[in-house]
mmCIF file of C-alpha atoms in Angstrom:
data_model
loop_
_atom_site.group_PDB
_atom_site.id
_atom_site.type_symbol
_atom_site.label_atom_id
_atom_site.label_comp_id
_atom_site.label_asym_id
_atom_site.label_seq_id
_atom_site.Cartn_x
_atom_site.Cartn_y
_atom_site.Cartn_z
ATOM 1 C CA UNK A 1 138.216 32.685 61.384
ATOM 2 C CA UNK A 2 139.428 30.852 64.433
ATOM 3 C CA UNK A 3 138.156 31.879 67.767
ATOM 4 C CA UNK A 4 140.335 34.088 69.836
ATOM 5 C CA UNK A 5 140.746 32.604 73.309
ATOM 6 C CA UNK A 6 142.576 34.099 76.155
ATOM 7 C CA UNK A 7 144.369 31.736 78.580
ATOM 8 C CA UNK A 8 142.866 31.871 82.062
ATOM 9 C CA UNK A 9 144.107 31.171 85.553
ATOM 10 C CA UNK A 10 142.078 30.556 88.679
ATOM 11 C CA UNK A 11 143.508 32.295 91.690
ATOM 12 C CA UNK A 12 142.168 30.487 94.937
ATOM 13 C CA UNK A 13 142.823 32.262 98.167
ATOM 14 C CA UNK A 14 141.455 32.780 101.693
ATOM 15 C CA UNK A 15 141.580 36.242 103.398
ATOM 16 C CA UNK A 16 143.053 34.569 106.437
ATOM 17 C CA UNK A 17 145.965 33.166 104.554
ATOM 18 C CA UNK A 18 149.299 35.199 104.986
ATOM 19 C CA UNK A 19 150.946 34.043 101.722
ATOM 20 C CA UNK A 20 147.691 34.917 99.735
ATOM 21 C CA UNK A 21 148.646 38.601 100.573
ATOM 22 C CA UNK A 22 151.689 38.946 98.366
ATOM 23 C CA UNK A 23 150.044 36.754 95.671
ATOM 24 C CA UNK A 24 147.002 39.020 95.577
ATOM 25 C CA UNK A 25 149.034 42.173 95.315
ATOM 26 C CA UNK A 26 151.272 40.750 92.558
ATOM 27 C CA UNK A 27 149.048 38.729 90.333
ATOM 28 C CA UNK A 28 147.398 41.380 88.221
ATOM 29 C CA UNK A 29 150.489 43.079 86.601
ATOM 30 C CA UNK A 30 152.188 39.677 86.245
ATOM 31 C CA UNK A 31 149.004 38.235 84.515
ATOM 32 C CA UNK A 32 148.856 41.192 82.036
ATOM 33 C CA UNK A 33 152.620 40.553 81.229
ATOM 34 C CA UNK A 34 151.958 36.870 80.659
ATOM 35 C CA UNK A 35 148.837 37.458 78.596
ATOM 36 C CA UNK A 36 146.574 35.550 81.033
ATOM 37 C CA UNK A 37 143.152 36.464 82.449
ATOM 38 C CA UNK A 38 142.990 35.783 86.195
ATOM 39 C CA UNK A 39 139.884 34.828 88.096
ATOM 40 C CA UNK A 40 139.778 35.702 91.806
ATOM 41 C CA UNK A 41 138.271 32.879 93.691
ATOM 42 C CA UNK A 42 137.897 33.431 97.433
ATOM 43 C CA UNK A 43 137.224 30.238 99.525
ATOM 44 C CA UNK A 44 137.510 29.088 103.030
ATOM 45 C CA UNK A 45 140.524 27.012 104.190
ATOM 46 C CA UNK A 46 138.733 26.051 107.612
ATOM 47 C CA UNK A 47 136.606 23.268 106.367
ATOM 48 C CA UNK A 48 139.643 21.874 104.398
ATOM 49 C CA UNK A 49 141.867 22.180 107.432
ATOM 50 C CA UNK A 50 139.206 20.499 109.544
ATOM 51 C CA UNK A 51 139.080 17.529 107.030
ATOM 52 C CA UNK A 52 142.942 17.306 107.707
ATOM 53 C CA UNK A 53 142.231 17.214 111.434
ATOM 54 C CA UNK A 54 143.359 20.646 112.233
ATOM 55 C CA UNK A 55 141.160 23.142 114.173
ATOM 56 C CA UNK A 56 143.494 26.198 113.461
ATOM 57 C CA UNK A 57 146.193 27.255 111.065
ATOM 58 C CA UNK A 58 149.294 24.902 110.856
ATOM 59 C CA UNK A 59 151.301 28.003 111.701
ATOM 60 C CA UNK A 60 149.624 27.932 115.155
ATOM 61 C CA UNK A 61 149.865 24.234 115.557
ATOM 62 C CA UNK A 62 153.562 24.188 114.759
ATOM 63 C CA UNK A 63 155.195 27.102 116.522
ATOM 64 C CA UNK A 64 158.559 26.800 114.932
ATOM 65 C CA UNK A 65 156.891 26.705 111.480
ATOM 66 C CA UNK A 66 154.783 29.743 112.658
ATOM 67 C CA UNK A 67 157.707 31.868 113.737
ATOM 68 C CA UNK A 68 159.581 31.228 110.556
ATOM 69 C CA UNK A 69 156.460 32.080 108.405
ATOM 70 C CA UNK A 70 156.144 35.513 110.013
ATOM 71 C CA UNK A 71 159.848 36.292 109.564
ATOM 72 C CA UNK A 72 159.852 34.806 105.938
ATOM 73 C CA UNK A 73 156.719 37.030 105.049
ATOM 74 C CA UNK A 74 158.305 40.075 106.549
ATOM 75 C CA UNK A 75 161.335 39.520 104.381
ATOM 76 C CA UNK A 76 159.178 38.745 101.254
ATOM 77 C CA UNK A 77 157.224 41.915 101.693
ATOM 78 C CA UNK A 78 160.420 43.886 102.120
ATOM 79 C CA UNK A 79 161.724 42.449 98.828
ATOM 80 C CA UNK A 80 158.452 43.283 97.115
ATOM 81 C CA UNK A 81 158.120 46.726 98.730
ATOM 82 C CA UNK A 82 154.860 45.853 100.300
ATOM 83 C CA UNK A 83 153.814 47.196 103.563
ATOM 84 C CA UNK A 84 153.916 44.577 106.396
ATOM 85 C CA UNK A 85 152.706 44.560 109.922
ATOM 86 C CA UNK A 86 151.901 41.305 111.809
ATOM 87 C CA UNK A 87 148.335 41.270 113.045
ATOM 88 C CA UNK A 88 147.775 40.551 116.728
ATOM 89 C CA UNK A 89 145.242 37.914 116.069
ATOM 90 C CA UNK A 90 145.874 35.189 113.505
ATOM 91 C CA UNK A 91 144.131 33.654 111.687
ATOM 92 C CA UNK A 92 141.216 36.057 111.533
ATOM 93 C CA UNK A 93 137.662 34.904 110.554
ATOM 94 C CA UNK A 94 137.418 35.385 107.021
ATOM 95 C CA UNK A 95 133.875 34.465 106.200
ATOM 96 C CA UNK A 96 132.467 38.113 106.034
ATOM 97 C CA UNK A 97 135.286 39.283 103.802
ATOM 98 C CA UNK A 98 134.926 36.403 101.438
ATOM 99 C CA UNK A 99 131.192 36.802 101.053
ATOM 100 C CA UNK A 100 131.561 40.591 100.472
ATOM 101 C CA UNK A 101 134.149 39.734 97.803
ATOM 102 C CA UNK A 102 131.865 37.432 95.968
ATOM 103 C CA UNK A 103 129.295 40.328 95.790
ATOM 104 C CA UNK A 104 132.178 42.575 94.381
ATOM 105 C CA UNK A 105 133.518 40.130 91.887
ATOM 106 C CA UNK A 106 130.207 39.819 90.185
ATOM 107 C CA UNK A 107 130.362 43.672 89.939
ATOM 108 C CA UNK A 108 133.376 45.801 89.040
ATOM 109 C CA UNK A 109 135.008 46.441 92.477
ATOM 110 C CA UNK A 110 135.826 42.834 93.646
ATOM 111 C CA UNK A 111 139.494 42.750 92.918
ATOM 112 C CA UNK A 112 140.141 46.117 94.312
ATOM 113 C CA UNK A 113 138.385 45.219 97.431
ATOM 114 C CA UNK A 114 140.390 41.999 97.813
ATOM 115 C CA UNK A 115 143.488 44.029 97.709
ATOM 116 C CA UNK A 116 142.187 46.445 100.194
ATOM 117 C CA UNK A 117 141.269 43.722 102.589
ATOM 118 C CA UNK A 118 144.784 42.114 102.423
ATOM 119 C CA UNK A 119 146.422 45.566 102.738
ATOM 120 C CA UNK A 120 144.449 46.380 105.832
ATOM 121 C CA UNK A 121 145.150 42.981 107.506
ATOM 122 C CA UNK A 122 148.738 42.258 106.697
ATOM 123 C CA UNK A 123 149.989 45.714 105.762
ATOM 124 C CA UNK A 124 148.426 47.524 108.665
ATOM 125 C CA UNK A 125 147.672 44.879 111.193
ATOM 126 C CA UNK A 126 143.969 45.645 111.122
ATOM 127 C CA UNK A 127 141.009 43.427 111.925
ATOM 128 C CA UNK A 128 138.967 42.346 108.892
ATOM 129 C CA UNK A 129 136.257 40.380 110.546
ATOM 130 C CA UNK A 130 133.797 43.096 111.547
ATOM 131 C CA UNK A 131 131.110 44.954 109.483
ATOM 132 C CA UNK A 132 132.453 48.259 110.383
ATOM 133 C CA UNK A 133 135.988 47.732 108.979
ATOM 134 C CA UNK A 134 134.424 46.052 105.821
ATOM 135 C CA UNK A 135 132.237 49.125 105.350
ATOM 136 C CA UNK A 136 135.010 51.429 105.613
ATOM 137 C CA UNK A 137 137.054 49.361 103.107
ATOM 138 C CA UNK A 138 133.961 49.585 100.790
ATOM 139 C CA UNK A 139 134.034 53.426 100.947
ATOM 140 C CA UNK A 140 136.209 54.194 97.845
ATOM 141 C CA UNK A 141 134.057 52.303 95.354
ATOM 142 C CA UNK A 142 130.989 54.674 95.488
ATOM 143 C CA UNK A 143 128.509 52.040 96.633
ATOM 144 C CA UNK A 144 126.213 51.734 99.551
ATOM 145 C CA UNK A 145 128.153 49.504 102.182
ATOM 146 C CA UNK A 146 124.837 48.668 103.839
ATOM 147 C CA UNK A 147 123.360 47.293 100.669
ATOM 148 C CA UNK A 148 126.542 45.152 99.929
ATOM 149 C CA UNK A 149 126.698 43.848 103.597
ATOM 150 C CA UNK A 150 122.929 42.802 103.318
ATOM 151 C CA UNK A 151 123.538 41.152 99.925
ATOM 152 C CA UNK A 152 126.732 39.378 101.303
ATOM 153 C CA UNK A 153 124.656 37.773 104.011
ATOM 154 C CA UNK A 154 121.813 36.575 101.547
ATOM 155 C CA UNK A 155 121.351 32.864 100.912
ATOM 156 C CA UNK A 156 122.654 32.806 97.387
ATOM 157 C CA UNK A 157 126.003 34.326 98.337
ATOM 158 C CA UNK A 158 126.263 32.052 101.399
ATOM 159 C CA UNK A 159 125.587 29.067 99.193
ATOM 160 C CA UNK A 160 127.991 30.280 96.678
ATOM 161 C CA UNK A 161 130.915 30.428 99.089
ATOM 162 C CA UNK A 162 130.061 26.936 100.409
ATOM 163 C CA UNK A 163 130.049 25.659 96.824
ATOM 164 C CA UNK A 164 133.403 27.355 95.810
ATOM 165 C CA UNK A 165 134.950 25.837 99.129
ATOM 166 C CA UNK A 166 133.819 22.409 97.915
ATOM 167 C CA UNK A 167 134.933 22.992 94.513
ATOM 168 C CA UNK A 168 138.478 23.879 95.804
ATOM 169 C CA UNK A 169 138.571 20.707 97.917
ATOM 170 C CA UNK A 170 137.620 18.665 94.711
ATOM 171 C CA UNK A 171 140.414 20.277 92.780
ATOM 172 C CA UNK A 172 142.859 18.831 95.286
ATOM 173 C CA UNK A 173 143.488 22.100 96.939
ATOM 174 C CA UNK A 174 144.893 21.909 100.374
ATOM 175 C CA UNK A 175 146.199 25.352 101.195
ATOM 176 C CA UNK A 176 146.262 28.972 99.872
ATOM 177 C CA UNK A 177 147.101 30.589 97.635
ATOM 178 C CA UNK A 178 146.578 27.950 94.964
ATOM 179 C CA UNK A 179 146.504 28.437 91.209
ATOM 180 C CA UNK A 180 144.672 26.154 88.771
ATOM 181 C CA UNK A 181 144.975 26.246 85.062
ATOM 182 C CA UNK A 182 142.274 25.546 82.427
ATOM 183 C CA UNK A 183 143.820 22.090 81.983
ATOM 184 C CA UNK A 184 143.517 21.393 85.678
ATOM 185 C CA UNK A 185 147.193 21.789 86.622
ATOM 186 C CA UNK A 186 147.518 22.759 90.472
ATOM 187 C CA UNK A 187 150.156 25.022 91.778
ATOM 188 C CA UNK A 188 150.443 25.883 95.524
ATOM 189 C CA UNK A 189 151.949 28.892 97.166
ATOM 190 C CA UNK A 190 152.942 32.409 96.443
ATOM 191 C CA UNK A 191 156.174 30.883 95.246
ATOM 192 C CA UNK A 192 154.478 29.137 92.207
ATOM 193 C CA UNK A 193 152.604 32.256 90.840
ATOM 194 C CA UNK A 194 155.027 32.827 87.977
ATOM 195 C CA UNK A 195 155.194 29.147 87.076
ATOM 196 C CA UNK A 196 151.443 28.872 87.154
ATOM 197 C CA UNK A 197 151.144 31.909 84.860
ATOM 198 C CA UNK A 198 153.649 30.387 82.352
ATOM 199 C CA UNK A 199 151.658 26.994 82.493
ATOM 200 C CA UNK A 200 148.389 28.873 81.920
ATOM 201 C CA UNK A 201 149.651 30.733 78.934
ATOM 202 C CA UNK A 202 150.902 27.513 77.282
ATOM 203 C CA UNK A 203 147.650 25.586 78.062
ATOM 204 C CA UNK A 204 145.645 28.416 76.536
ATOM 205 C CA UNK B 1 195.902 44.055 106.339
ATOM 206 C CA UNK B 2 192.177 43.076 106.905
ATOM 207 C CA UNK B 3 191.499 39.519 107.091
ATOM 208 C CA UNK B 4 189.767 38.237 103.931
ATOM 209 C CA UNK B 5 186.627 36.424 105.008
ATOM 210 C CA UNK B 6 184.361 34.243 102.542
ATOM 211 C CA UNK B 7 180.783 34.354 103.339
ATOM 212 C CA UNK B 8 179.285 30.950 104.313
ATOM 213 C CA UNK B 9 175.913 29.260 104.227
ATOM 214 C CA UNK B 10 175.012 26.111 106.025
ATOM 215 C CA UNK B 11 172.906 23.790 103.955
ATOM 216 C CA UNK B 12 170.745 21.467 106.307
ATOM 217 C CA UNK B 13 169.167 18.499 104.608
ATOM 218 C CA UNK B 14 167.774 15.003 105.088
ATOM 219 C CA UNK B 15 168.372 12.392 102.526
ATOM 220 C CA UNK B 16 164.749 11.342 102.909
ATOM 221 C CA UNK B 17 163.511 14.843 102.034
ATOM 222 C CA UNK B 18 162.224 15.144 98.556
ATOM 223 C CA UNK B 19 163.007 18.920 98.030
ATOM 224 C CA UNK B 20 166.572 18.505 99.368
ATOM 225 C CA UNK B 21 167.166 16.769 96.165
ATOM 226 C CA UNK B 22 166.934 19.755 93.766
ATOM 227 C CA UNK B 23 168.656 21.832 96.422
ATOM 228 C CA UNK B 24 171.541 19.587 96.665
ATOM 229 C CA UNK B 25 171.948 19.321 92.998
ATOM 230 C CA UNK B 26 171.814 23.077 92.372
ATOM 231 C CA UNK B 27 173.621 24.587 95.448
ATOM 232 C CA UNK B 28 177.373 24.198 94.484
ATOM 233 C CA UNK B 29 177.199 26.163 91.192
ATOM 234 C CA UNK B 30 174.906 28.851 92.512
ATOM 235 C CA UNK B 31 177.140 29.307 95.577
ATOM 236 C CA UNK B 32 180.337 29.707 93.315
ATOM 237 C CA UNK B 33 178.367 32.474 91.484
ATOM 238 C CA UNK B 34 177.204 34.162 94.747
ATOM 239 C CA UNK B 35 180.670 33.977 96.203
ATOM 240 C CA UNK B 36 179.580 31.968 99.226
ATOM 241 C CA UNK B 37 181.132 28.803 100.708
ATOM 242 C CA UNK B 38 178.621 26.142 101.526
ATOM 243 C CA UNK B 39 178.677 23.714 104.276
ATOM 244 C CA UNK B 40 176.683 20.423 103.712
ATOM 245 C CA UNK B 41 174.970 19.518 107.077
ATOM 246 C CA UNK B 42 173.062 16.284 106.939
ATOM 247 C CA UNK B 43 170.620 15.742 109.824
ATOM 248 C CA UNK B 44 167.610 13.604 110.577
ATOM 249 C CA UNK B 45 164.079 15.055 110.296
ATOM 250 C CA UNK B 46 162.586 12.106 112.141
ATOM 251 C CA UNK B 47 163.235 13.245 115.742
ATOM 252 C CA UNK B 48 162.068 16.847 114.723
ATOM 253 C CA UNK B 49 158.874 15.496 113.182
ATOM 254 C CA UNK B 50 158.305 13.361 116.254
ATOM 255 C CA UNK B 51 158.610 16.425 118.380
ATOM 256 C CA UNK B 52 155.711 17.937 116.320
ATOM 257 C CA UNK B 53 153.715 14.817 116.823
ATOM 258 C CA UNK B 54 154.231 13.222 113.540
ATOM 259 C CA UNK B 55 155.313 9.678 113.082
ATOM 260 C CA UNK B 56 156.038 9.958 109.306
ATOM 261 C CA UNK B 57 156.276 12.633 106.678
ATOM 262 C CA UNK B 58 153.375 15.135 106.575
ATOM 263 C CA UNK B 59 153.313 14.237 102.766
ATOM 264 C CA UNK B 60 152.120 10.868 103.933
ATOM 265 C CA UNK B 61 149.856 12.161 106.798
ATOM 266 C CA UNK B 62 148.153 14.521 104.436
ATOM 267 C CA UNK B 63 147.456 12.731 101.070
ATOM 268 C CA UNK B 64 146.351 15.777 99.073
ATOM 269 C CA UNK B 65 149.420 17.682 99.977
ATOM 270 C CA UNK B 66 151.483 14.359 99.296
ATOM 271 C CA UNK B 67 150.007 13.911 95.765
ATOM 272 C CA UNK B 68 150.638 17.592 95.025
ATOM 273 C CA UNK B 69 154.326 17.393 96.192
ATOM 274 C CA UNK B 70 155.156 14.516 93.849
ATOM 275 C CA UNK B 71 153.619 16.247 90.906
ATOM 276 C CA UNK B 72 155.324 19.631 91.886
ATOM 277 C CA UNK B 73 158.721 17.741 92.236
ATOM 278 C CA UNK B 74 158.214 16.158 88.863
ATOM 279 C CA UNK B 75 157.519 19.562 87.265
ATOM 280 C CA UNK B 76 160.442 21.154 89.174
ATOM 281 C CA UNK B 77 162.949 18.595 88.095
ATOM 282 C CA UNK B 78 161.770 18.828 84.583
ATOM 283 C CA UNK B 79 162.246 22.635 84.671
ATOM 284 C CA UNK B 80 165.727 22.103 86.027
ATOM 285 C CA UNK B 81 166.611 18.974 83.689
ATOM 286 C CA UNK B 82 167.132 16.810 86.639
ATOM 287 C CA UNK B 83 166.151 13.238 86.310
ATOM 288 C CA UNK B 84 163.122 12.174 88.368
ATOM 289 C CA UNK B 85 161.475 8.985 89.254
ATOM 290 C CA UNK B 86 159.133 8.569 92.174
ATOM 291 C CA UNK B 87 160.615 5.855 94.669
ATOM 292 C CA UNK B 88 158.169 3.117 95.614
ATOM 293 C CA UNK B 89 158.920 3.695 99.185
ATOM 294 C CA UNK B 90 158.757 7.068 101.022
ATOM 295 C CA UNK B 91 160.252 8.299 103.213
ATOM 296 C CA UNK B 92 163.215 5.984 103.214
ATOM 297 C CA UNK B 93 165.397 5.554 106.406
ATOM 298 C CA UNK B 94 168.210 8.012 105.861
ATOM 299 C CA UNK B 95 170.308 7.199 108.996
ATOM 300 C CA UNK B 96 173.043 5.113 107.260
ATOM 301 C CA UNK B 97 173.404 7.531 104.311
ATOM 302 C CA UNK B 98 173.666 10.455 106.700
ATOM 303 C CA UNK B 99 176.346 8.714 108.764
ATOM 304 C CA UNK B 100 178.354 7.912 105.635
ATOM 305 C CA UNK B 101 177.909 11.439 104.533
ATOM 306 C CA UNK B 102 179.468 12.642 107.725
ATOM 307 C CA UNK B 103 182.552 10.456 107.168
ATOM 308 C CA UNK B 104 182.904 11.724 103.733
ATOM 309 C CA UNK B 105 182.420 15.372 104.446
ATOM 310 C CA UNK B 106 185.418 15.272 106.922
ATOM 311 C CA UNK B 107 187.315 13.919 103.735
ATOM 312 C CA UNK B 108 187.130 14.999 100.234
ATOM 313 C CA UNK B 109 184.257 12.940 98.771
ATOM 314 C CA UNK B 110 181.345 13.989 100.952
ATOM 315 C CA UNK B 111 179.499 16.410 98.693
ATOM 316 C CA UNK B 112 179.763 14.098 95.628
ATOM 317 C CA UNK B 113 178.530 11.351 97.722
ATOM 318 C CA UNK B 114 175.556 13.278 98.859
ATOM 319 C CA UNK B 115 174.570 14.252 95.263
ATOM 320 C CA UNK B 116 175.105 10.460 94.271
ATOM 321 C CA UNK B 117 172.709 9.335 97.080
ATOM 322 C CA UNK B 118 170.002 11.959 95.972
ATOM 323 C CA UNK B 119 170.295 11.040 92.277
ATOM 324 C CA UNK B 120 169.803 7.292 93.072
ATOM 325 C CA UNK B 121 166.910 7.964 95.215
ATOM 326 C CA UNK B 122 164.786 10.450 93.419
ATOM 327 C CA UNK B 123 166.436 10.343 90.018
ATOM 328 C CA UNK B 124 166.479 6.552 89.700
ATOM 329 C CA UNK B 125 163.867 5.410 92.397
ATOM 330 C CA UNK B 126 166.561 3.447 94.085
ATOM 331 C CA UNK B 127 166.696 2.361 97.701
ATOM 332 C CA UNK B 128 169.293 4.129 99.798
ATOM 333 C CA UNK B 129 168.939 2.391 103.175
ATOM 334 C CA UNK B 130 170.921 -0.755 102.534
ATOM 335 C CA UNK B 131 174.742 -1.244 102.922
ATOM 336 C CA UNK B 132 175.092 -2.708 99.416
ATOM 337 C CA UNK B 133 173.664 0.293 97.713
ATOM 338 C CA UNK B 134 175.715 2.724 99.770
ATOM 339 C CA UNK B 135 178.836 0.609 98.964
ATOM 340 C CA UNK B 136 178.004 0.862 95.305
ATOM 341 C CA UNK B 137 177.613 4.582 95.418
ATOM 342 C CA UNK B 138 181.055 4.737 97.135
ATOM 343 C CA UNK B 139 182.845 2.861 94.358
ATOM 344 C CA UNK B 140 183.898 5.996 92.228
ATOM 345 C CA UNK B 141 185.690 7.438 95.145
ATOM 346 C CA UNK B 142 188.498 4.963 95.172
ATOM 347 C CA UNK B 143 188.027 4.288 98.927
ATOM 348 C CA UNK B 144 187.392 0.890 100.722
ATOM 349 C CA UNK B 145 183.549 0.893 101.128
ATOM 350 C CA UNK B 146 183.836 -1.508 104.020
ATOM 351 C CA UNK B 147 186.223 0.845 105.967
ATOM 352 C CA UNK B 148 183.838 3.694 105.302
ATOM 353 C CA UNK B 149 180.725 1.668 106.370
ATOM 354 C CA UNK B 150 182.667 0.587 109.679
ATOM 355 C CA UNK B 151 183.549 4.146 110.453
ATOM 356 C CA UNK B 152 179.845 5.335 109.713
ATOM 357 C CA UNK B 153 178.785 2.977 112.474
ATOM 358 C CA UNK B 154 181.377 4.035 114.964
ATOM 359 C CA UNK B 155 180.317 5.790 118.187
ATOM 360 C CA UNK B 156 181.916 9.288 117.274
ATOM 361 C CA UNK B 157 179.861 9.393 113.895
ATOM 362 C CA UNK B 158 176.673 8.303 115.696
ATOM 363 C CA UNK B 159 177.134 10.871 118.283
ATOM 364 C CA UNK B 160 177.989 13.529 115.633
ATOM 365 C CA UNK B 161 174.733 12.870 113.809
ATOM 366 C CA UNK B 162 172.669 13.136 116.941
ATOM 367 C CA UNK B 163 174.508 16.390 117.914
ATOM 368 C CA UNK B 164 173.827 17.857 114.398
ATOM 369 C CA UNK B 165 170.113 17.036 114.711
ATOM 370 C CA UNK B 166 169.795 18.726 118.053
ATOM 371 C CA UNK B 167 171.782 21.740 116.741
ATOM 372 C CA UNK B 168 169.306 21.863 113.711
ATOM 373 C CA UNK B 169 166.415 21.881 116.153
ATOM 374 C CA UNK B 170 167.977 24.558 118.208
ATOM 375 C CA UNK B 171 168.351 26.785 115.130
ATOM 376 C CA UNK B 172 164.498 26.532 114.753
ATOM 377 C CA UNK B 173 164.704 24.109 111.819
ATOM 378 C CA UNK B 174 161.503 22.348 111.297
ATOM 379 C CA UNK B 175 161.895 20.976 107.677
ATOM 380 C CA UNK B 176 164.322 20.382 104.952
ATOM 381 C CA UNK B 177 166.076 21.588 103.080
ATOM 382 C CA UNK B 178 166.949 24.614 105.335
ATOM 383 C CA UNK B 179 169.653 27.215 104.967
ATOM 384 C CA UNK B 180 171.144 29.270 107.795
ATOM 385 C CA UNK B 181 173.411 32.160 107.388
ATOM 386 C CA UNK B 182 176.441 33.078 109.425
ATOM 387 C CA UNK B 183 174.149 35.826 111.183
ATOM 388 C CA UNK B 184 171.626 33.267 112.137
ATOM 389 C CA UNK B 185 168.941 33.962 109.367
ATOM 390 C CA UNK B 186 166.906 30.839 108.417
ATOM 391 C CA UNK B 187 165.381 30.031 105.145
ATOM 392 C CA UNK B 188 163.296 26.926 104.452
ATOM 393 C CA UNK B 189 162.826 25.183 101.263
ATOM 394 C CA UNK B 190 164.413 24.654 97.870
ATOM 395 C CA UNK B 191 162.520 27.802 96.747
ATOM 396 C CA UNK B 192 164.577 29.856 99.171
ATOM 397 C CA UNK B 193 168.078 28.835 97.996
ATOM 398 C CA UNK B 194 168.794 31.987 95.858
ATOM 399 C CA UNK B 195 167.475 34.276 98.578
ATOM 400 C CA UNK B 196 169.613 32.557 101.218
ATOM 401 C CA UNK B 197 172.663 32.863 99.207
ATOM 402 C CA UNK B 198 172.152 36.611 98.532
ATOM 403 C CA UNK B 199 171.539 37.071 102.361
ATOM 404 C CA UNK B 200 174.696 35.180 103.212
ATOM 405 C CA UNK B 201 176.723 37.051 100.650
ATOM 406 C CA UNK B 202 175.615 40.454 102.280
ATOM 407 C CA UNK B 203 175.993 39.136 105.865
ATOM 408 C CA UNK B 204 179.522 38.134 105.066
#
């Protein structure tokens, strides 16, 4: 009997990334329809931007592009019926949220936590870089936030996030969200989500 | 009797811009379906990039992004059944082609000329920056290429292109292709063409 394999797609994102928000909110139901298993892979864009010579988001470095991005995101969220409110501070440090997500993705609440972070940040203009907010976002999952936060700051998780960021860079990832299929095809941007799922389903 | 107005959409592009190619090839039939009149508005990205501190395309400044773009464009053209061949030189000087396009857009052959330039450049990997090639691309239109080339180098046309580039910058345009509706809404990128047409049709 042939082995049954389910096609997979890696979803690389940074909690600081604006277009990662609609991608994170849409990907699960679209993947079910496409028959594809998605792996959430948080990483940090900061080191990758630094390697390109940027010390902040290109949306801040190039104001015309930044103004456009916020308007575009607002229109996009309206079309998708997603809440949208521009945060006062951008980009937010995403290190803590990414580490907590890695803890959760090894358990059962990781994806729901990721969506909660994005909703708080870009749907409600909240801060996501302090322990109190992260603890509040963990409440629905019936786990001890203090245990999770301690684990998130442990050496294995810190190393894991550094390794994931390096892996992203080695895959040729230069922005977020990015999608990578099992056969190594890279798709960049929320606009490429459906195309990436189609490719993943074909690639098997 | 109320005046009948047809919604319009301005299509801003640079002949050097890779993603302007699929946009230019797709826009006419999509606009007919949407009931929108499109105005082709060639401009030069160079001065706008320079104002952002770039002396060449960001696809050359950031190699990972550049490698991705060529692969993405190849996939995109395959999906659209558009010919694609990566030119040896990128970006190509688009000044001459843009000036000739302005001559043609004031006559009847402008849009066909624009499509012919894009096809030669990104469908056949041809050069578009020399008079001989431009003259060859003008052949199907039954006009004297020498007259057109002379007109393209005249002061009024040179001034016109400078003014158009300045107008693009004042509209907040920072890349190509871009689409601007009658009510001033800006959409950036080939991926936003359909959304721009929908907005234009609503805006009237």
